[in-house]
PDB file of C-alpha atoms and ligand atoms in Angstrom:
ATOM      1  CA  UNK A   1      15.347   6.609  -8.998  1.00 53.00           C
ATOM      2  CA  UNK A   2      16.520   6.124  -5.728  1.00 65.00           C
ATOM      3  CA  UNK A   3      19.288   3.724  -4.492  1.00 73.00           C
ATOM      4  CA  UNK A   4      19.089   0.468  -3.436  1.00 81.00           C
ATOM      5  CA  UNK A   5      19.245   0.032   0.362  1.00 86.00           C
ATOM      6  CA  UNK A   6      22.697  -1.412   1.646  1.00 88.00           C
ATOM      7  CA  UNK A   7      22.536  -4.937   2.813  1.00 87.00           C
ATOM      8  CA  UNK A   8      22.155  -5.914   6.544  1.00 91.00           C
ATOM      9  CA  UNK A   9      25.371  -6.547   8.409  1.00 88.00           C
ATOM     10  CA  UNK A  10      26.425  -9.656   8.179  1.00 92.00           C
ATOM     11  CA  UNK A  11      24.009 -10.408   5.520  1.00 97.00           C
ATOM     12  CA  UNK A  12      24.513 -12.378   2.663  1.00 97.00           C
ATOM     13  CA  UNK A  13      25.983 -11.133  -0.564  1.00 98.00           C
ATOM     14  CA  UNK A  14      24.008 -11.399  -4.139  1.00 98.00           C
ATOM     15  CA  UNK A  15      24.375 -10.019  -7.208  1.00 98.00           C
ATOM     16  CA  UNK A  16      22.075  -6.942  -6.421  1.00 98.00           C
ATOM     17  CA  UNK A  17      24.636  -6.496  -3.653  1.00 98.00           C
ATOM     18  CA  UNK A  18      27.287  -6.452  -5.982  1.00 98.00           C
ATOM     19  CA  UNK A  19      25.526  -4.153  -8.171  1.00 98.00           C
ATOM     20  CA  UNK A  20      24.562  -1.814  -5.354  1.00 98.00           C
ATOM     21  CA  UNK A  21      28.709  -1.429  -4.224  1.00 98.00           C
ATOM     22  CA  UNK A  22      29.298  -0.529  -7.387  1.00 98.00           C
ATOM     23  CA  UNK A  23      26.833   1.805  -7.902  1.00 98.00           C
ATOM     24  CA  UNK A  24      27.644   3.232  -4.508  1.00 98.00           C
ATOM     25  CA  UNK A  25      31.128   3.427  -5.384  1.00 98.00           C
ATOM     26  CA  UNK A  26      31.984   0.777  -2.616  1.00 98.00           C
ATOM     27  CA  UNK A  27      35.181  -1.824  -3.861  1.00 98.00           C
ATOM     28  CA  UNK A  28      34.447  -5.428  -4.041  1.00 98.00           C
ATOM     29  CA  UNK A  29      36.717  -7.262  -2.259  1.00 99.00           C
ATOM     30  CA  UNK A  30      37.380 -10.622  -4.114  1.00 99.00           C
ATOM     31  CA  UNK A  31      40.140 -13.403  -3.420  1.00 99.00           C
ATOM     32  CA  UNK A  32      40.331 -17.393  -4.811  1.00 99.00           C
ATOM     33  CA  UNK A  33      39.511 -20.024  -2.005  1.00 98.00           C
ATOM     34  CA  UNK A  34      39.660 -24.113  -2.056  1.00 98.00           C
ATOM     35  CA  UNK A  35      38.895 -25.057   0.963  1.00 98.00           C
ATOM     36  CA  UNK A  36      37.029 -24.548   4.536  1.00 98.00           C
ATOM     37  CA  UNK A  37      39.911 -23.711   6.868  1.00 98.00           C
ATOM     38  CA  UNK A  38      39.992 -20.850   4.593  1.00 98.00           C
ATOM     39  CA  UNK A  39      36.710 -20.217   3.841  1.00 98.00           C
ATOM     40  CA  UNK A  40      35.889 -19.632   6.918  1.00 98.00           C
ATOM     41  CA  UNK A  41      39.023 -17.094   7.610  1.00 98.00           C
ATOM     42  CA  UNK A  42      37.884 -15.122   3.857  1.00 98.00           C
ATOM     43  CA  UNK A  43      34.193 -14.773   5.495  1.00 98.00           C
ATOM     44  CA  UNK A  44      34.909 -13.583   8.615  1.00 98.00           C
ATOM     45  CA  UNK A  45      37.690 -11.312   7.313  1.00 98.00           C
ATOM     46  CA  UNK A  46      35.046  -9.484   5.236  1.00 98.00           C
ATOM     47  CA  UNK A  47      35.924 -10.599   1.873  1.00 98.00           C
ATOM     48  CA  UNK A  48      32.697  -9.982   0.044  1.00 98.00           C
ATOM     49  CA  UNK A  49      33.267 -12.482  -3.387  1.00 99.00           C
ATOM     50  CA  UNK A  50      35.148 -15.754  -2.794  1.00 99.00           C
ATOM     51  CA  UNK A  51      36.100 -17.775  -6.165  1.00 99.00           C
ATOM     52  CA  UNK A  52      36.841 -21.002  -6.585  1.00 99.00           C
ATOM     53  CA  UNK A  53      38.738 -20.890  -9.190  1.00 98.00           C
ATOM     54  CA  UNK A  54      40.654 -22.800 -11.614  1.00 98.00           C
ATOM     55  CA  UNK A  55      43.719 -21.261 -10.008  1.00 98.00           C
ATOM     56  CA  UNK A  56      43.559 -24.231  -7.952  1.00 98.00           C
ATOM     57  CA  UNK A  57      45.395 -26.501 -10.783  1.00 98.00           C
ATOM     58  CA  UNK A  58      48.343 -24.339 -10.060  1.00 96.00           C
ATOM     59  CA  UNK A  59      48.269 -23.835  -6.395  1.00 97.00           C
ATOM     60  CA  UNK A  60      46.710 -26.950  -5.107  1.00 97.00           C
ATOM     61  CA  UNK A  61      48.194 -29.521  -7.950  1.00 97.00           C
ATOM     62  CA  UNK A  62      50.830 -28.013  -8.783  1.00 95.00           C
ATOM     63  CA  UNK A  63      50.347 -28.252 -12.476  1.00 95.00           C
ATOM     64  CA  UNK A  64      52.025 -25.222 -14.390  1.00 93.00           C
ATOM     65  CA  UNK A  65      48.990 -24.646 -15.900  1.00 95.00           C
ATOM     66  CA  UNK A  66      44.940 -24.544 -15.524  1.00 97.00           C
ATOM     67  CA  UNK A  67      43.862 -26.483 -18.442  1.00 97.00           C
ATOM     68  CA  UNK A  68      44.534 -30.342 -16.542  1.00 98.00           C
ATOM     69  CA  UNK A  69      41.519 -28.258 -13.934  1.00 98.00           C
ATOM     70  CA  UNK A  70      37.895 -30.591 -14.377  1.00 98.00           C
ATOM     71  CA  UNK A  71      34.180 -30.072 -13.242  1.00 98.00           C
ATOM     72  CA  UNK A  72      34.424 -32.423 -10.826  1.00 98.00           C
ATOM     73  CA  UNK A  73      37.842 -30.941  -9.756  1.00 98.00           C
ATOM     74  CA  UNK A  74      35.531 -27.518  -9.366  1.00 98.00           C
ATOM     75  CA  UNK A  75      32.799 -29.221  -7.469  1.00 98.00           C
ATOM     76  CA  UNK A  76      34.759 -30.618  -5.121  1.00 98.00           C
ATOM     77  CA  UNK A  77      36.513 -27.765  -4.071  1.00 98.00           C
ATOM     78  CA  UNK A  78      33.394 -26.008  -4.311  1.00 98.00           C
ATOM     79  CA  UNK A  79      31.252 -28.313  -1.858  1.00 98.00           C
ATOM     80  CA  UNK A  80      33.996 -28.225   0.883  1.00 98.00           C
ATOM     81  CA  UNK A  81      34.039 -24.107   0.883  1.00 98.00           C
ATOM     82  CA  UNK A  82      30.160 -23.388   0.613  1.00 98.00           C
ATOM     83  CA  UNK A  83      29.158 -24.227   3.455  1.00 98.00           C
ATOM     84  CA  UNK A  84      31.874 -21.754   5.149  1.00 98.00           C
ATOM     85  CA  UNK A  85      30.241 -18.675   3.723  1.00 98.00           C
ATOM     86  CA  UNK A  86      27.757 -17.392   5.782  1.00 98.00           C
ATOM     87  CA  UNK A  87      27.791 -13.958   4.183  1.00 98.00           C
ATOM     88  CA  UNK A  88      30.303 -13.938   0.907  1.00 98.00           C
ATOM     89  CA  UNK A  89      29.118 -14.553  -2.773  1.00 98.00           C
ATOM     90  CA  UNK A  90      30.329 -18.194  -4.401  1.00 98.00           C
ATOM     91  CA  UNK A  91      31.479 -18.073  -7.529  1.00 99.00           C
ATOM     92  CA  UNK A  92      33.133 -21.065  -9.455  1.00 99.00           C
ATOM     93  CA  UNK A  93      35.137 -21.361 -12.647  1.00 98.00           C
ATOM     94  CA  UNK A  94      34.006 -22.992 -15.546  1.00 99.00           C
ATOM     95  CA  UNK A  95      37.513 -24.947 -16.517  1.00 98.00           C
ATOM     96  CA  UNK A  96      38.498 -25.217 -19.759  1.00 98.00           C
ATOM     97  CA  UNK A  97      36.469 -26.644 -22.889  1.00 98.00           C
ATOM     98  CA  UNK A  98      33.710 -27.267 -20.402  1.00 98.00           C
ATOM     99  CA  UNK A  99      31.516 -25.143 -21.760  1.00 98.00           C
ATOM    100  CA  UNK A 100      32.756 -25.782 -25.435  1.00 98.00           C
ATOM    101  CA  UNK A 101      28.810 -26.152 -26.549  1.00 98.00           C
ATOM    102  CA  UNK A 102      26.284 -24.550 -25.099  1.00 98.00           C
ATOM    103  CA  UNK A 103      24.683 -28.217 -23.568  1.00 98.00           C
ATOM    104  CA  UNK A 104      28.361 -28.657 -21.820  1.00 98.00           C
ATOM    105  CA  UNK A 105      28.304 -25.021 -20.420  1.00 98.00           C
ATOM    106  CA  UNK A 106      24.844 -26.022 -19.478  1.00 98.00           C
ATOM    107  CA  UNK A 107      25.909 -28.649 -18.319  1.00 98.00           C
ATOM    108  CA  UNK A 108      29.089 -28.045 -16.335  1.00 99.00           C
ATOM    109  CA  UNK A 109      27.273 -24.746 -14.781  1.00 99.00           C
ATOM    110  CA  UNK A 110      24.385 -27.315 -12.876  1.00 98.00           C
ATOM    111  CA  UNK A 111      26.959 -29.238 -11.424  1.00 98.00           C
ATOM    112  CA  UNK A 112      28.713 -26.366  -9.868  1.00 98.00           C
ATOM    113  CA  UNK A 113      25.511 -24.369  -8.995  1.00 98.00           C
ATOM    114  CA  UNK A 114      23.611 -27.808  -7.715  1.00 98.00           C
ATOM    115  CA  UNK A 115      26.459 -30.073  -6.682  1.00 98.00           C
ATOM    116  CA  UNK A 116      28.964 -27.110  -5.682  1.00 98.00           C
ATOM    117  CA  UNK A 117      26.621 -24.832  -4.522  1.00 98.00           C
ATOM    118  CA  UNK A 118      28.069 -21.755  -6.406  1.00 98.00           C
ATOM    119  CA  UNK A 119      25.636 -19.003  -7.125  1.00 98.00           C
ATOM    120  CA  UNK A 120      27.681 -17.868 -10.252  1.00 99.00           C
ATOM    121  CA  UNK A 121      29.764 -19.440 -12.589  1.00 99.00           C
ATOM    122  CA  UNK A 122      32.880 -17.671 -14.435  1.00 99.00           C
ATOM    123  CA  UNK A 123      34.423 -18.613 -17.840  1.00 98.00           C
ATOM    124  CA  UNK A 124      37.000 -17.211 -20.433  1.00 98.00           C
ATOM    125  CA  UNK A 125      36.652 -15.022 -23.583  1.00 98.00           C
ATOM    126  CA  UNK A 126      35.690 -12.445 -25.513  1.00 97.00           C
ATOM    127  CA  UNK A 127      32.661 -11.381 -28.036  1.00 98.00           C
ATOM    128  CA  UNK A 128      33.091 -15.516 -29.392  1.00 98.00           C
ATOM    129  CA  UNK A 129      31.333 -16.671 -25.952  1.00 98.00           C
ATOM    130  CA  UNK A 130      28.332 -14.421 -26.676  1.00 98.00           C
ATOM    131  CA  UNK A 131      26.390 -16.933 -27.318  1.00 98.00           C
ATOM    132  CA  UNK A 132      27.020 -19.393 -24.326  1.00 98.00           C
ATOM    133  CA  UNK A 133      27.010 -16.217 -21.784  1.00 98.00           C
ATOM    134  CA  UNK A 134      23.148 -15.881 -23.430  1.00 98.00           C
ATOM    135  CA  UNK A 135      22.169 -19.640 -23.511  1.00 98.00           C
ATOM    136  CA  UNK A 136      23.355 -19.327 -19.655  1.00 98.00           C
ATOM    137  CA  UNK A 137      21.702 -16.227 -18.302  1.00 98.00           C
ATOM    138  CA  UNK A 138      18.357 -16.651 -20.118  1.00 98.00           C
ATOM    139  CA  UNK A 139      18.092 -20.106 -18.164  1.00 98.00           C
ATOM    140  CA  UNK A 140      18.942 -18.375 -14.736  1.00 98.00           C
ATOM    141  CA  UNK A 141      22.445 -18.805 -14.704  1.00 98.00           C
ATOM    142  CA  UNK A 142      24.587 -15.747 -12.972  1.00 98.00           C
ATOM    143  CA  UNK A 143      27.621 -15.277 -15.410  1.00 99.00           C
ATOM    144  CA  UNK A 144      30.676 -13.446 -15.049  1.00 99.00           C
ATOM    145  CA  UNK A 145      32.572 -13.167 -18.504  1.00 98.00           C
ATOM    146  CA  UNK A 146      36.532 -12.894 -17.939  1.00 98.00           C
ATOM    147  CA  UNK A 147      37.742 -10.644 -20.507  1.00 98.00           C
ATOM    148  CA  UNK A 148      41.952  -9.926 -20.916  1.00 98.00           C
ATOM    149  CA  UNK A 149      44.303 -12.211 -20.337  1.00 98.00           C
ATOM    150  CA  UNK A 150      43.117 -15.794 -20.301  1.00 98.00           C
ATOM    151  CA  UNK A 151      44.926 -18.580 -18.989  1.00 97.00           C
ATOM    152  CA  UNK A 152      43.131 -21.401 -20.155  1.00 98.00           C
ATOM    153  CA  UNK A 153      44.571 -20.297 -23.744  1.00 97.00           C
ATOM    154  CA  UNK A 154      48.201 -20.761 -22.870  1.00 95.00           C
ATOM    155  CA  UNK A 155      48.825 -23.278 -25.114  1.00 96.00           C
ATOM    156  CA  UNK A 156      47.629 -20.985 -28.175  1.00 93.00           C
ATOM    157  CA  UNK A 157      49.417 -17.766 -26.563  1.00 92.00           C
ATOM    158  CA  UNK A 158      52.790 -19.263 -25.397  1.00 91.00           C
ATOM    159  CA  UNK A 159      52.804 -17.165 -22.473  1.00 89.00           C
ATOM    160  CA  UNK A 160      50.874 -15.343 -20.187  1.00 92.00           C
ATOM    161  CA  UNK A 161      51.296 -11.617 -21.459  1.00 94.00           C
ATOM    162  CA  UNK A 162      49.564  -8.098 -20.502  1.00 97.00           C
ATOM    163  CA  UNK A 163      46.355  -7.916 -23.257  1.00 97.00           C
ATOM    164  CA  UNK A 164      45.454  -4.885 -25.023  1.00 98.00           C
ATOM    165  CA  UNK A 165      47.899  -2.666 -25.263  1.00 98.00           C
ATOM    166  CA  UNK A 166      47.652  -1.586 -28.778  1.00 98.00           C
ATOM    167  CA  UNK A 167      44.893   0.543 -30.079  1.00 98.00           C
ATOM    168  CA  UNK A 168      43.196  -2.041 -31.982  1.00 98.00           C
ATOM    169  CA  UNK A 169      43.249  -4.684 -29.211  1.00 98.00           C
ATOM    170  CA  UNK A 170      41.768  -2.079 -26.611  1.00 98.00           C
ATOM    171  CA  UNK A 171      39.055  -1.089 -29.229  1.00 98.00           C
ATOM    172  CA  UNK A 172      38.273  -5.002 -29.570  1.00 98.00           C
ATOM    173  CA  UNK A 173      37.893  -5.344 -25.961  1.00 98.00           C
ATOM    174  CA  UNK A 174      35.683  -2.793 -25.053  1.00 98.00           C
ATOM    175  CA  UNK A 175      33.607  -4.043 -28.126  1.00 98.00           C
ATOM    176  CA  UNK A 176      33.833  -7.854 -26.250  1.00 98.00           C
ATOM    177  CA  UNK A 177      32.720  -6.222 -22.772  1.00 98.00           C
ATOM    178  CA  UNK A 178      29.800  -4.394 -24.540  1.00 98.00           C
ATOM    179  CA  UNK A 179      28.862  -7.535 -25.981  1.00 98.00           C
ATOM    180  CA  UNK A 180      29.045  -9.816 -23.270  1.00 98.00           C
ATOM    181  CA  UNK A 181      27.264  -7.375 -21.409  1.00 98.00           C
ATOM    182  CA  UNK A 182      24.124  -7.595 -23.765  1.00 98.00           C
ATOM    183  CA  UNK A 183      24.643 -11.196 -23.784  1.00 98.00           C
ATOM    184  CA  UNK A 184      23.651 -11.411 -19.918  1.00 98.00           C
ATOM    185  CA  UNK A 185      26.864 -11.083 -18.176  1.00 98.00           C
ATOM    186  CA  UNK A 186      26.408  -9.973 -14.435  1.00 98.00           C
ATOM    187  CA  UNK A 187      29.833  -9.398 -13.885  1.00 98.00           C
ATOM    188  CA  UNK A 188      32.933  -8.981 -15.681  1.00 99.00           C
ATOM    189  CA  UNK A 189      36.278  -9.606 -14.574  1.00 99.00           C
ATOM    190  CA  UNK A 190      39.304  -7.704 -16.607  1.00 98.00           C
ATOM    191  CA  UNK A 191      42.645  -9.725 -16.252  1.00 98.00           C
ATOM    192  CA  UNK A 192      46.369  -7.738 -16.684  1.00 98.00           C
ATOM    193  CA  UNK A 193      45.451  -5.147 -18.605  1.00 98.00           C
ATOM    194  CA  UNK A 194      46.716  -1.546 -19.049  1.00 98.00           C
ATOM    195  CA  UNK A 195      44.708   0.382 -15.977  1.00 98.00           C
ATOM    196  CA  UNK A 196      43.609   3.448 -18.348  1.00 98.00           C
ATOM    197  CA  UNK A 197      41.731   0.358 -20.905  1.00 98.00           C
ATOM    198  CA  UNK A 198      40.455  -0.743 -17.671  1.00 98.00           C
ATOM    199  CA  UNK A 199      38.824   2.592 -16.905  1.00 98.00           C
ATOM    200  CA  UNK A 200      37.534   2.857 -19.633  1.00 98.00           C
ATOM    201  CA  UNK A 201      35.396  -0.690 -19.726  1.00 98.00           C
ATOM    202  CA  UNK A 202      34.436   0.045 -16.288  1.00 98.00           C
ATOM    203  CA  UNK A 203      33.080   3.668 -17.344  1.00 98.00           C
ATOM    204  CA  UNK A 204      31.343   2.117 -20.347  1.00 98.00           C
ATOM    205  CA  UNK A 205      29.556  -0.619 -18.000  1.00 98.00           C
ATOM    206  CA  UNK A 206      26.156  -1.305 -16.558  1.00 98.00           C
ATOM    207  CA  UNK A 207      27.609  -4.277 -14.061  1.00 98.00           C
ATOM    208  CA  UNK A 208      30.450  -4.577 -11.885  1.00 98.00           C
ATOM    209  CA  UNK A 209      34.003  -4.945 -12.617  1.00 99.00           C
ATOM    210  CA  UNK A 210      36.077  -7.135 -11.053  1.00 99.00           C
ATOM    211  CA  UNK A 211      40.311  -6.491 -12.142  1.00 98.00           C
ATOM    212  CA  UNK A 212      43.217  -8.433 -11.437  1.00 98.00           C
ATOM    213  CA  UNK A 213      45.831  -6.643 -12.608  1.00 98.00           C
ATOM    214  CA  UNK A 214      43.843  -3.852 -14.436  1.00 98.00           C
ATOM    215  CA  UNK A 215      44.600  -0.750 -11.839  1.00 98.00           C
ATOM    216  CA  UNK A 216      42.351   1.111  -9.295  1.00 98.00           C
ATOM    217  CA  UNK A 217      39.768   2.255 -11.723  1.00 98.00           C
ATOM    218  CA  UNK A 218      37.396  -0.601 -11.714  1.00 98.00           C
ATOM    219  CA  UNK A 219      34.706  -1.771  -9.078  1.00 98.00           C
ATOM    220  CA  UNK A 220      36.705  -4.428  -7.027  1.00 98.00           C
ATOM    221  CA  UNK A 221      39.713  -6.066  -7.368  1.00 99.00           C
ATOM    222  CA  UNK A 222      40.318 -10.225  -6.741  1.00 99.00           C
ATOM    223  CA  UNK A 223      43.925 -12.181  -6.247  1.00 98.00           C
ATOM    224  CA  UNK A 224      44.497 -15.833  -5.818  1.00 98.00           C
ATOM    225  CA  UNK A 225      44.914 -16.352  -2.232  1.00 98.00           C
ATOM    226  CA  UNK A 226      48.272 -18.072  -1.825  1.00 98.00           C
ATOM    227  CA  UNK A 227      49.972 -15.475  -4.233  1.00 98.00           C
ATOM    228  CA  UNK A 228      48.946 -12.596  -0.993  1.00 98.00           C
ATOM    229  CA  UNK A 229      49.694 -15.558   1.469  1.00 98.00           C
ATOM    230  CA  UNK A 230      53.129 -15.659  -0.700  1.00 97.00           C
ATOM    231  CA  UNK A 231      53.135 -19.461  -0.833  1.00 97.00           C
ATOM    232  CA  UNK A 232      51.887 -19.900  -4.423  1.00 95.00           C
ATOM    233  CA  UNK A 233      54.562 -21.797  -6.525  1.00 92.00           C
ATOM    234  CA  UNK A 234      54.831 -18.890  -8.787  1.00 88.00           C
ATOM    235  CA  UNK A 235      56.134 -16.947  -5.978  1.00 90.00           C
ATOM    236  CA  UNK A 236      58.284 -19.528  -4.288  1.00 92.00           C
ATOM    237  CA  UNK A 237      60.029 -19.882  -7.930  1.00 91.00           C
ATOM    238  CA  UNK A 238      60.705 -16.404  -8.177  1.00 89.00           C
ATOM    239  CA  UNK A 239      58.076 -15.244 -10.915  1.00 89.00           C
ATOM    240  CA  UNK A 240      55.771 -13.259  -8.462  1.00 92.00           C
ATOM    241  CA  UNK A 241      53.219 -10.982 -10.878  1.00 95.00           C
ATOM    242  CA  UNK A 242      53.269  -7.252 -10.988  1.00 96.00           C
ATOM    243  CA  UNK A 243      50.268  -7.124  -9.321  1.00 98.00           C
ATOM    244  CA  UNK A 244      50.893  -9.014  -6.552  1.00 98.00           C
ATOM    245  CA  UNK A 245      51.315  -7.788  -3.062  1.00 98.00           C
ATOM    246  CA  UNK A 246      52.315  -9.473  -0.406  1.00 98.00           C
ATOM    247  CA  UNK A 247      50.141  -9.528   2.799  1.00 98.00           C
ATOM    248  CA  UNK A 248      51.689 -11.704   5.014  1.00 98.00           C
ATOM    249  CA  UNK A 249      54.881  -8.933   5.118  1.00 98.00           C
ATOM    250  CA  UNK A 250      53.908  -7.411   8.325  1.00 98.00           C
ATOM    251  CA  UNK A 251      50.887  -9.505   9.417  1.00 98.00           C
ATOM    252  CA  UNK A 252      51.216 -11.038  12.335  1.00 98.00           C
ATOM    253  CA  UNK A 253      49.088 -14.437  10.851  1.00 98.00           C
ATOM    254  CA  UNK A 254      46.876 -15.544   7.952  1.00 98.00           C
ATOM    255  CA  UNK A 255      43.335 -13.446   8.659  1.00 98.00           C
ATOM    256  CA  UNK A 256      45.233 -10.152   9.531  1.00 98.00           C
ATOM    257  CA  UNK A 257      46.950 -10.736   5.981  1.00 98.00           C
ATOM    258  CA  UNK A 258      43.560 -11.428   4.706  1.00 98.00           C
ATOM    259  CA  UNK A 259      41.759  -8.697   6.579  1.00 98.00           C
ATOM    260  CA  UNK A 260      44.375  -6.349   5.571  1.00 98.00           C
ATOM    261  CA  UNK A 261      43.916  -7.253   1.784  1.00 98.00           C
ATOM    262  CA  UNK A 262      40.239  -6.449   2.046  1.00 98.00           C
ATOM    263  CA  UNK A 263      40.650  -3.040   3.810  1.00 98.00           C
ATOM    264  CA  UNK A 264      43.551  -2.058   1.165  1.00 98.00           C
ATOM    265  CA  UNK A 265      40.879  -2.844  -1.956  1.00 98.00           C
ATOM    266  CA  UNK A 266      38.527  -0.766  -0.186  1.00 98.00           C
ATOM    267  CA  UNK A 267      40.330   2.017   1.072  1.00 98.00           C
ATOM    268  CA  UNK A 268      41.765   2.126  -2.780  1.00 98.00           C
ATOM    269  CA  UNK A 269      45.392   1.460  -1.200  1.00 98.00           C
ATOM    270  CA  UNK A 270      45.776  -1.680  -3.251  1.00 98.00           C
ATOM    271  CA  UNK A 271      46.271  -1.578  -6.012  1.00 98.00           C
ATOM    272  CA  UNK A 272      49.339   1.284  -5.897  1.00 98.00           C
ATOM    273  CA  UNK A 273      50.539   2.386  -9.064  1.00 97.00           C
ATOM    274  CA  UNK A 274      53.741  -0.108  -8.780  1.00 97.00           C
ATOM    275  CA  UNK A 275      50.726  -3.246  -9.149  1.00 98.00           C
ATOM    276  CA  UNK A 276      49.460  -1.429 -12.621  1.00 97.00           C
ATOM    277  CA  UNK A 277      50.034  -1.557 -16.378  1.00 97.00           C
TER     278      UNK A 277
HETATM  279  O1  KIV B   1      41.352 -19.043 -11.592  1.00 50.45           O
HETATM  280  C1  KIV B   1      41.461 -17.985 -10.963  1.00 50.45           C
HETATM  281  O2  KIV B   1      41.889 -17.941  -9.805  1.00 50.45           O
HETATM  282  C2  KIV B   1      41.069 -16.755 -11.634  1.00 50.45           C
HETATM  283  C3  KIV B   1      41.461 -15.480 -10.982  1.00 50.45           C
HETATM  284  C4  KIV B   1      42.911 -15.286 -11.118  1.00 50.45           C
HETATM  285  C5  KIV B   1      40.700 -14.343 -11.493  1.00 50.45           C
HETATM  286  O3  KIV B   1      40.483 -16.785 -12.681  1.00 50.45           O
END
């Protein structure tokens, strides 16, 4: 079989793109975005995967969680950055419970693909959102399943911790990926865990990768953009993540930060092991 051609230049991203870096070896360089001032900074700085995602109930309202985060809240946010991307892929959170049933994941993922104009939508769990990954893909919807640590369960969890780190857990999350996978996931996305477990899903996959938090052995990495800008509230309180690096140290402004980010995921200099688990 012979590879698929790289994109043009400038072109615009899709999932066979996505598939095709990976394959290639080539990172995917991923980062959160609200809004069209920097939208347009992202684009032109190369990123090749801009989320919207919901993040944004932390950085932009200044809640202390996600779970407050809406559809419409998604859409918005979604409809003011589109239009920015001339060559980067949209995707857009699913927020919490709003794809609780299979008609509100149905639901929820038309507004942000027709209202939003996201060309994939991302939500949380493991093997239990099998189901709704299928109901989604079958009817054309790109998914990307977001395996690890998930925010939207603070409330059950108490805390936002570093998943799988005993035997058992790993085991159950490489059985989740597998099964998402099958379900019709195009993507996954692997949130603070240990970097070997990491490896080791993104050996065992067929799609892309995406870690936050999960080490230099997967097939792109993504941050929220004001934790690199180092203006997110976490941050400015003092509870900066591991895996956070700041950008702006040493960057003269906001797209050398951002274009710096990009070239670090893929040159492999970010992340470095003091980012890892
Ligand atoms: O909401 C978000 O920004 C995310 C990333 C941290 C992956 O889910």
């Amino acid at each position: 079989m012979t590879a698929a051609p790289a994109a043009a230049p400038g072109a615009a991203v899709h999932v066979g793109e996505l598939r095709r870096m990976r394959d290639a070896g080539e990172r995917i360089a991923c980062l959160t975005c609200y809004d069209a001032s920097f939208a347009l900074i992202e684009d032109r700085a190369g990123v090749d995967l801009v989320l919207i995602g919901d993040s944004l109930g932390m950085v932009i309202h200044g809640r202390g969680t996600t779970t407050a985060v809406t559809v419409a809240d998604i859409v918005y946010h979604s409809r003011i950055v589109a239009p920015y991307l001339k060559r980067a892929f949209l995707v857009a959170d699913l927020p919490f419970l709003s794809f609780a049933t299979r008609e509100r994941a149905l639901d929820a993922s038309q507004r942000v693909m027709q209202e939003g104009g996201a060309k994939m939508v991302k939500l949380e769990g493991g093997r239990e959102q099998a189901d709704i990954v299928e109901y989604l893909s079958v009817r054309g919807v790109p998914v990307c399943a977001h395996l690890g640590l998930q925010p939207q369960l603070i409330h059950k969890m108490g805390a936002f911790r570093v998943q799988g780190r005993e035997d058992a857990a790993a085991e159950a999350m490489l059985h989740d990926a597998r099964v998402l996978e099958d379900a019709g996931a195009d993507l996954l996305l692997v949130e603070c865990i240990p970097a070997p477990l990491a490896q080791r899903i993104t050996e065992q996959a067929h799609v892309p990768v995406i870690g936050i938090g999960a080490g230099p052995q997967v097939s792109g990495q993504i941050l929220v953009l004001h934790d690199i800008l180092n203006i997110s509230p976490t941050v400015t309180l003092g509870r900066k993540p591991r895996f956070v690096k700041n950008y702006m140290e040493g960057s003269p402004d906001i797209e050398t930060a951002i274009r710096r980010y990009v070239q670090d995921v893929k040159s492999g200099g970010y992340p470095a092991p003091e980012h890892c688990f």
